[in-house]
Structures are given as C-alpha cells and as structure tokens.
Short mmCIF file of C-alpha atoms in Angstrom, two decimals:
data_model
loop_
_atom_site.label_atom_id
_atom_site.label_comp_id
_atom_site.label_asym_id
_atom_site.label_seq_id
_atom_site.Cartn_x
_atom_site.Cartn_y
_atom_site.Cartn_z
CA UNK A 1 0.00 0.00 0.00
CA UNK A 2 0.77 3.51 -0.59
CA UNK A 3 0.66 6.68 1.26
CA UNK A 4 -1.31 9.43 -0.26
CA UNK A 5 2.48 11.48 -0.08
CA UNK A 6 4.05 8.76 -2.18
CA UNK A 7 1.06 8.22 -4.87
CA UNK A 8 1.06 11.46 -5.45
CA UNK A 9 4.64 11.03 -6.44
CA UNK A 10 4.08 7.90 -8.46
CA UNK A 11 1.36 9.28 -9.80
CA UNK A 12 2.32 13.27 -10.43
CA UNK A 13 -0.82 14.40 -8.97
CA UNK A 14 -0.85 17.09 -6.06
CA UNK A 15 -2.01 15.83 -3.18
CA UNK A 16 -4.67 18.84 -2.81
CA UNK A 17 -5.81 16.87 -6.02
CA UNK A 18 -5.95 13.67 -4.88
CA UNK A 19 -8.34 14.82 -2.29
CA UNK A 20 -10.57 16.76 -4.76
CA UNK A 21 -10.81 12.92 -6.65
CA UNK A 22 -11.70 11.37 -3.62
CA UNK A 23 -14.46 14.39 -2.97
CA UNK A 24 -15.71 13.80 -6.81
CA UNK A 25 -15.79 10.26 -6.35
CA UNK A 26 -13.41 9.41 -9.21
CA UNK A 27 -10.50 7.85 -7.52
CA UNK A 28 -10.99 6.76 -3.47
CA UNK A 29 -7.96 5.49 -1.44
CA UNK A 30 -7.90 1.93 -1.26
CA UNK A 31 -8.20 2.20 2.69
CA UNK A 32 -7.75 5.14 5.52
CA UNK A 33 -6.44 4.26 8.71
CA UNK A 34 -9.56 4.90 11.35
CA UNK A 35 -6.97 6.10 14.03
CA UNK A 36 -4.91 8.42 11.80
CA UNK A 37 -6.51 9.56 8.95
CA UNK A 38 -3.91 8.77 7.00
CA UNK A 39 -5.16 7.90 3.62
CA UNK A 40 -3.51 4.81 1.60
CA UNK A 41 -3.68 3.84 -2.29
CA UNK A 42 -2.72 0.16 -4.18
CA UNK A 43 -0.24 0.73 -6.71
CA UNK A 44 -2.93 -0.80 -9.04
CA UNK A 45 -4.78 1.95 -8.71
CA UNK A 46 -2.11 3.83 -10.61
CA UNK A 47 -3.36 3.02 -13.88
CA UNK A 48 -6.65 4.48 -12.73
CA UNK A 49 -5.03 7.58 -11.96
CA UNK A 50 -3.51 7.42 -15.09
CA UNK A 51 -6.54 7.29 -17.13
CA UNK A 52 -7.58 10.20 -15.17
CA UNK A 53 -4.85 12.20 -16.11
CA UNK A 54 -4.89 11.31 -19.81
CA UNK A 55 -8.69 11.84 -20.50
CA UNK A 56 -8.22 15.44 -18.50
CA UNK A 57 -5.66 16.29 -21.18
CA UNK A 58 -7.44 15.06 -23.83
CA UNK A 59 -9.86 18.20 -22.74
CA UNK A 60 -12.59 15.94 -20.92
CA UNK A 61 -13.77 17.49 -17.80
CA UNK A 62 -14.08 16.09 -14.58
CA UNK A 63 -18.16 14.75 -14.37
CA UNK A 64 -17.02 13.41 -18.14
CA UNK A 65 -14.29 11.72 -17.11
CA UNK A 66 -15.96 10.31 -14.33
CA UNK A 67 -18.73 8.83 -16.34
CA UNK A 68 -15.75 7.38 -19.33
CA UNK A 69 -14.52 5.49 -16.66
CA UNK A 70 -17.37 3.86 -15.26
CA UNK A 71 -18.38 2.66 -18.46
CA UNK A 72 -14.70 1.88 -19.66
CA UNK A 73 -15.29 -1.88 -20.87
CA UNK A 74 -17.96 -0.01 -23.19
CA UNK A 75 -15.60 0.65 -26.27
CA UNK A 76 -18.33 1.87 -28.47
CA UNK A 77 -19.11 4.11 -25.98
CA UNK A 78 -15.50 5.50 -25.51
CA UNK A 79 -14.55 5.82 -28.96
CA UNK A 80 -17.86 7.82 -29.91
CA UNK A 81 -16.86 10.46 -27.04
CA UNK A 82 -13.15 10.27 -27.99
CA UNK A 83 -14.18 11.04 -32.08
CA UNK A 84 -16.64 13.95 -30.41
CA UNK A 85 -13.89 15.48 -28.37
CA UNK A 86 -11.02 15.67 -31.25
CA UNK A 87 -13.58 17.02 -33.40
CA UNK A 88 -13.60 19.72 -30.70
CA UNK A 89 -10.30 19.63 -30.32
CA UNK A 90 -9.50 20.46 -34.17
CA UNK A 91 -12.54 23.28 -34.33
CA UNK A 92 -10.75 24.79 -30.86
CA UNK A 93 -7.25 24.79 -33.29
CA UNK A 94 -8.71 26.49 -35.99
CA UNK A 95 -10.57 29.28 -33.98
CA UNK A 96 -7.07 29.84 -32.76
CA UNK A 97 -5.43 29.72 -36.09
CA UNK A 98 -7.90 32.49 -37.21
CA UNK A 99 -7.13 34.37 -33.78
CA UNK A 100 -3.49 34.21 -34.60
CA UNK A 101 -4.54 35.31 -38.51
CA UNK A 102 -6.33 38.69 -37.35
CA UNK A 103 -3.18 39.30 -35.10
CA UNK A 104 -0.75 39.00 -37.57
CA UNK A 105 -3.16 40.90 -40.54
CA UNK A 106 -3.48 43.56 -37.46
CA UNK A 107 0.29 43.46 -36.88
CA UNK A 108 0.88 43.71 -40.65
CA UNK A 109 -0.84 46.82 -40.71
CA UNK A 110 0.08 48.71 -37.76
CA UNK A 111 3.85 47.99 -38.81
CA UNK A 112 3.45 49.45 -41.99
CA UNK A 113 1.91 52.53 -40.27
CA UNK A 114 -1.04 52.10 -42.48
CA UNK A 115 -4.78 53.76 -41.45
CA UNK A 116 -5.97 51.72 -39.03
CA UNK A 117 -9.44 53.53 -38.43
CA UNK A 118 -11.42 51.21 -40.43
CA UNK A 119 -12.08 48.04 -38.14
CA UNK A 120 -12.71 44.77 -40.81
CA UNK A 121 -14.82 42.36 -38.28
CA UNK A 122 -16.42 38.66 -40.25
CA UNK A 123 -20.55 38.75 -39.78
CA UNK A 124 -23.11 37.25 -40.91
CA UNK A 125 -26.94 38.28 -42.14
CA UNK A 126 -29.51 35.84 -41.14
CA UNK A 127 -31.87 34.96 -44.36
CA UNK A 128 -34.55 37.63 -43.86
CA UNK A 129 -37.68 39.35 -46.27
CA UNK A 130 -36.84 42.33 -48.34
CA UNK A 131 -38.58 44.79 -50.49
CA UNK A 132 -36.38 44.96 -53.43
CA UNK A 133 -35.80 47.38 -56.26
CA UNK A 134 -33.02 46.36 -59.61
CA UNK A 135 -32.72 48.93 -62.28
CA UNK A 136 -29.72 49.87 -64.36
CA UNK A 137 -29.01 53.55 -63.62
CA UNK A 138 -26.67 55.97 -64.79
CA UNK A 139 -23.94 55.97 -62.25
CA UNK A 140 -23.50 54.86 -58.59
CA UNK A 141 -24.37 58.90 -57.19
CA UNK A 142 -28.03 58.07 -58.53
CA UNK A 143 -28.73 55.24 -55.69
CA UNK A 144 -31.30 57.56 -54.62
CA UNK A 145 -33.31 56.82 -57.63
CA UNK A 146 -34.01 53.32 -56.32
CA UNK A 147 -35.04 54.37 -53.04
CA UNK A 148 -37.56 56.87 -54.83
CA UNK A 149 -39.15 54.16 -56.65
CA UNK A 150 -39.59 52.30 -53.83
CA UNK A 151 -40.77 54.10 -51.59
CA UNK A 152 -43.34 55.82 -54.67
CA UNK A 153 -45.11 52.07 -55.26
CA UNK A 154 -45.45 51.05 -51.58
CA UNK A 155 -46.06 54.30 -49.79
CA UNK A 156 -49.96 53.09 -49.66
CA UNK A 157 -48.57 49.73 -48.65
CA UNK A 158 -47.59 51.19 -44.92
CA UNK A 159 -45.03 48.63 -45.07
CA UNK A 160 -43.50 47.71 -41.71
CA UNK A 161 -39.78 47.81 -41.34
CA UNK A 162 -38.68 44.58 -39.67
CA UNK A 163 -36.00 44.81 -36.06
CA UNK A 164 -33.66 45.55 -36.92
CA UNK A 165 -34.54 46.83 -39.99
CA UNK A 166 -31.38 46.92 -42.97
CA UNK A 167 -31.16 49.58 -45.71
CA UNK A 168 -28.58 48.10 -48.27
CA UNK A 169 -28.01 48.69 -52.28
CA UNK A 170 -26.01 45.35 -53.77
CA UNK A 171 -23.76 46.08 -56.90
CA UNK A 172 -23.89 43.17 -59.29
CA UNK A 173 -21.48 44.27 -61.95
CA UNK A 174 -18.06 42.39 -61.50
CA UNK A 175 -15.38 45.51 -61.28
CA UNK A 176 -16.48 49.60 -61.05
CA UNK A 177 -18.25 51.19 -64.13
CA UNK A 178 -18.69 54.25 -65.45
CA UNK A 179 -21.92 54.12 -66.45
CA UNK A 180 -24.96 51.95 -66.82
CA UNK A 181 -25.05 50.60 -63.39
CA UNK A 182 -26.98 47.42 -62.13
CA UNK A 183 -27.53 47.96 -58.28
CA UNK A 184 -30.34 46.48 -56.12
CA UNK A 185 -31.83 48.32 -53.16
CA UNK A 186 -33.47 46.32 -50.56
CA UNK A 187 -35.04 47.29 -47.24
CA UNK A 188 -36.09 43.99 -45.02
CA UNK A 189 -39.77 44.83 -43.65
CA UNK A 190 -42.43 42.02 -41.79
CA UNK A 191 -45.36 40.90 -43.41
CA UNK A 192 -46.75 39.55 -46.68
CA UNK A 193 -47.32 42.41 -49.58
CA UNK A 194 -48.15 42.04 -53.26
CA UNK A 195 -45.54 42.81 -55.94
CA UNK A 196 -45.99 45.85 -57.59
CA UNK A 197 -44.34 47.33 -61.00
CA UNK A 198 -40.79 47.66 -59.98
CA UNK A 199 -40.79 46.59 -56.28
CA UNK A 200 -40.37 42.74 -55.60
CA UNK A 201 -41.50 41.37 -52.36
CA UNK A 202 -38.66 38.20 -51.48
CA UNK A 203 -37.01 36.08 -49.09
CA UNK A 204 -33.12 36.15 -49.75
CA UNK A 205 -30.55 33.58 -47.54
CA UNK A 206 -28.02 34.39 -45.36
CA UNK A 207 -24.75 35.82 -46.25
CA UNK A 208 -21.67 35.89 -44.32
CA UNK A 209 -19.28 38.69 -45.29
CA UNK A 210 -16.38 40.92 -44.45
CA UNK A 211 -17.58 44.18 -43.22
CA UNK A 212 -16.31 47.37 -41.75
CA UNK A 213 -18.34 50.28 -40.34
CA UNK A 214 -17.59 53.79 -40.85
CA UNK A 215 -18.98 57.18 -39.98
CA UNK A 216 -18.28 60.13 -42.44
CA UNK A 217 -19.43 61.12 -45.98
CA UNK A 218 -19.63 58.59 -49.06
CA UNK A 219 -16.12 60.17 -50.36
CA UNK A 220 -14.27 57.84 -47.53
CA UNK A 221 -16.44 54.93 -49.21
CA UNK A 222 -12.99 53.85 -51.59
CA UNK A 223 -10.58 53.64 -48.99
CA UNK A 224 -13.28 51.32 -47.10
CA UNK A 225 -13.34 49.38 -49.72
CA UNK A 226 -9.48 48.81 -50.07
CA UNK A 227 -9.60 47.97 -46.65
CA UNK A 228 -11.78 45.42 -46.54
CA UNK A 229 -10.47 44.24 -49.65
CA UNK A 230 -6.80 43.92 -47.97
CA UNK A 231 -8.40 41.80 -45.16
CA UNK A 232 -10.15 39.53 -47.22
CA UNK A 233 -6.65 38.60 -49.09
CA UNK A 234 -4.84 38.47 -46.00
CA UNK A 235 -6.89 35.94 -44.26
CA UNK A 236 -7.35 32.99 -46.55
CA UNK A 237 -10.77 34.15 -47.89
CA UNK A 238 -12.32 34.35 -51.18
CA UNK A 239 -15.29 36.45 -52.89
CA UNK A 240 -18.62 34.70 -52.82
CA UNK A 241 -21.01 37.23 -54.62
CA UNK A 242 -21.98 40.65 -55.24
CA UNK A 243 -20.39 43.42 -52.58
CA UNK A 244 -23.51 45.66 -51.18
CA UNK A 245 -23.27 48.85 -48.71
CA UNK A 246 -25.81 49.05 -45.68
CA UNK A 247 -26.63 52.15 -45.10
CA UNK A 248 -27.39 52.39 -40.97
CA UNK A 249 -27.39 55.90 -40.88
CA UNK A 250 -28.51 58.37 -44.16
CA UNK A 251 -29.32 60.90 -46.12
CA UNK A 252 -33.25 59.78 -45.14
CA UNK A 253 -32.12 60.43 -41.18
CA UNK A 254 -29.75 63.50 -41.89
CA UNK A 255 -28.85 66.55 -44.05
CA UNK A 256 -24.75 65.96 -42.50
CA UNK A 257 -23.00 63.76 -44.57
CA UNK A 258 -19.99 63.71 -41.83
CA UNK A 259 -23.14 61.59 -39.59
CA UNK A 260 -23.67 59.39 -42.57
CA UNK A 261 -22.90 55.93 -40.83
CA UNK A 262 -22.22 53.02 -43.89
CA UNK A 263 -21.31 49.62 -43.75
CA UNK A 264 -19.43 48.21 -46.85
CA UNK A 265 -19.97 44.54 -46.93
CA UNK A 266 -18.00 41.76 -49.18
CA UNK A 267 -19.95 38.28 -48.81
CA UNK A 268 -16.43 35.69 -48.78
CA UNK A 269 -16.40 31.79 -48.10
CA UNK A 270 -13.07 30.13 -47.27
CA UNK A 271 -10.56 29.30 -49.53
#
C-alpha cells in the first residue's frame, strides 16, 4: 500500500488533487487508517489515476471523465466520445489559427503605419424578407433613384420595417463602371405584400461577409473598400457574390454627410 504522499509522487498528482478525486468520487484510497486519517492507495490503482490524467488532457472534464470510466469496458461508448472530443479539439485549433490570422493581418498593418481607423470584423446576415428594387441607372451617385421608386409604389402599402430593420443597395457588376449601373436596393420589412411594377416582395438567404463600419461622408467609401479588400486577401478568404453597402445611418435620417454611418460589406467563403 501507498501513502497518499508517495502516490502522489508515483502518480504526479498534487495531493490537494488527490483529495478533490476522492471528494468527486473518481479515484478513493484503497483504505484510511480509522486512528490516523492517513489515507492509503494500491499501486494498481495507478493506472486508474492514469486514465484520469490522460482523458483530462485530452480536454474531458471532470463529471465526463468520471462517467468514461465507469463505463470503460464499453468501447463503443468510448470511442464515440473520444471522435466527439477531437472534433472539438481540431474546431478549438482552428478558432485559434484564425485568432493568430487577425493578429498577424493587425500586426501587418500597424507595422506598416497604415490607417488603421477602419475596423474589418467577419458577420453574418440571417436569411430575412426584403422589399427589393433592380434597375440599371446611370452611375453609382443616382442610388437615390431606387429608393424613390420604392418608396413611390409602396407608400400606400404602410409597409413595416422589420428589427432591426437593414437599408442596403447590392452592386452586381463584377469591377467599377462608369456608367450603366446594375444595383439592387433592398429594405427587409415584416409581413406579406403584393408585388408591384418595380418593387419585388422576397425572401433572400443568409450571407456571411467581411464588413467594416464607418462614420463620415460617401467620399471615404474607396478607402473602405481597399480595406476590406486587404483583409479579405490576407486571411485565406475568397469572394462569394456581389459586394452591397448598408446604409445604418442616411441621407433619409440627416442633411450631415460627416453623420452618414455606412457599412461596406464583401460576402467571402473560405478558400
């Protein structure tokens, strides 16, 4: 038999731990001497210990562990919660390889004493009901023509603006134009309401995207956009669809273009 001082040798477990084992029920001394207290282990009840030890590295916690080994002649059992946990495992290492990515883009940037007032964060839009106008317009300063038909064909409509409710204009040509724009304002509202002319009532799915939120007029919108841009390349992601703008604060709310808040959104997957 051993004394609690020397299994905790054998076994590299603190005797303050030991004693938190016996508590949980997970490993209790062999015998304790009824005069002295002194508690006493087997030496087979090393490889006990053992197990504990390797199952709490393995990231199991202590109620799991507990319950893996008093089912441990169930090998099904063990293998299904052993497959579970590295699948944890491996999603736990690649939240901190993109951790470490966003450092090192971060880094990148404030070492090259670039602008670092535009913040690029991943997000995602859950799928959601829009009013939608697409028309072709002349350039990208006539967005407001969009918002003019819309709000002409469903004005009787008293359509009500879902919570929160998203402003956003979606360019669909591939690259900037000069002229002869296709852009698609949508606002997402609650309810059911009939098409009309040039306003389309639909469902569209969710979108995840790199975005960045600024305050100021629409002349900052270009270096936005090379910012988020430089993020996307810099951390393993691709393009998955048409970039779109949502506009949080406007030209509807105010008349001061330096309280214009915009958010210039890239959908991406991963490479």
């Amino acid at each position: 038999m051993l004394k609690i001082g020397e299994f905790s040798k054998l076994s590299r477990v603190s005797i303050r731990m030991l004693r938190h084992y016996d508590e949980l029920g997970l490993l209790t001394p062999e015998t304790i001497d009824p005069f002295t207290g002194y508690r006493y282990y087997s030496e087979g009840q090393l490889v006990r210990m053992n197990r504990v030890t390797a199952l709490r590295a393995m990231g199991f916690s202590l109620a799991a562990v507990r319950n893996l080994l008093d089912h441990w002649e169930d090998r099904e059992n063990l293998e299904r919660c052993l497959l579970v946990k590295r699948e944890e495992a491996l999603e736990e290492a690649e939240a901190a390889a993109w951790r470490a990515r966003l450092l090192d883009t971060a880094l990148e940037g404030l070492r090259k004493e670039s602008d670092m007032s535009y913040d690029v964060l991943l997000k995602t839009l859950p799928e959601r009901y829009v009013a939608s106008v697409r028309m072709t317009i002349p350039g990208y300063e006539r967005e407001g023509e969009l918002w003019h038909v819309l709000c002409a064909e469903t004005d009787h409509m008293h359509l009500r603006a879902s919570d929160p409710c998203y402003c956003s204009v979606t360019f669909y040509d591939e690259g900037y134009r000069e002229a002869d724009v296709d852009v698609e304002a949508q606002k997402t509202v609650e309810g059911s309401y009939p098409d009309t002319e040039h306003v389309k009532f639909k469902t569209v799915p969710a979108v995840t995207f790199a975005s960045c939120t600024y305050q100021g007029s629409y002349e900052k919108i270009t270096q936005v956009n090379a910012a988020v841009a430089a993020w996307v390349e810099s951390n393993g992601y691709a393009y998955d669809g048409p970039a779109f703008n949502i506009y949080h604060v406007s030209p509807h709310e105010t008349n001061d273009p330096e309280k214009f808040v915009t958010e210039v959104c890239y959908p991406v997957r991963k490479k």
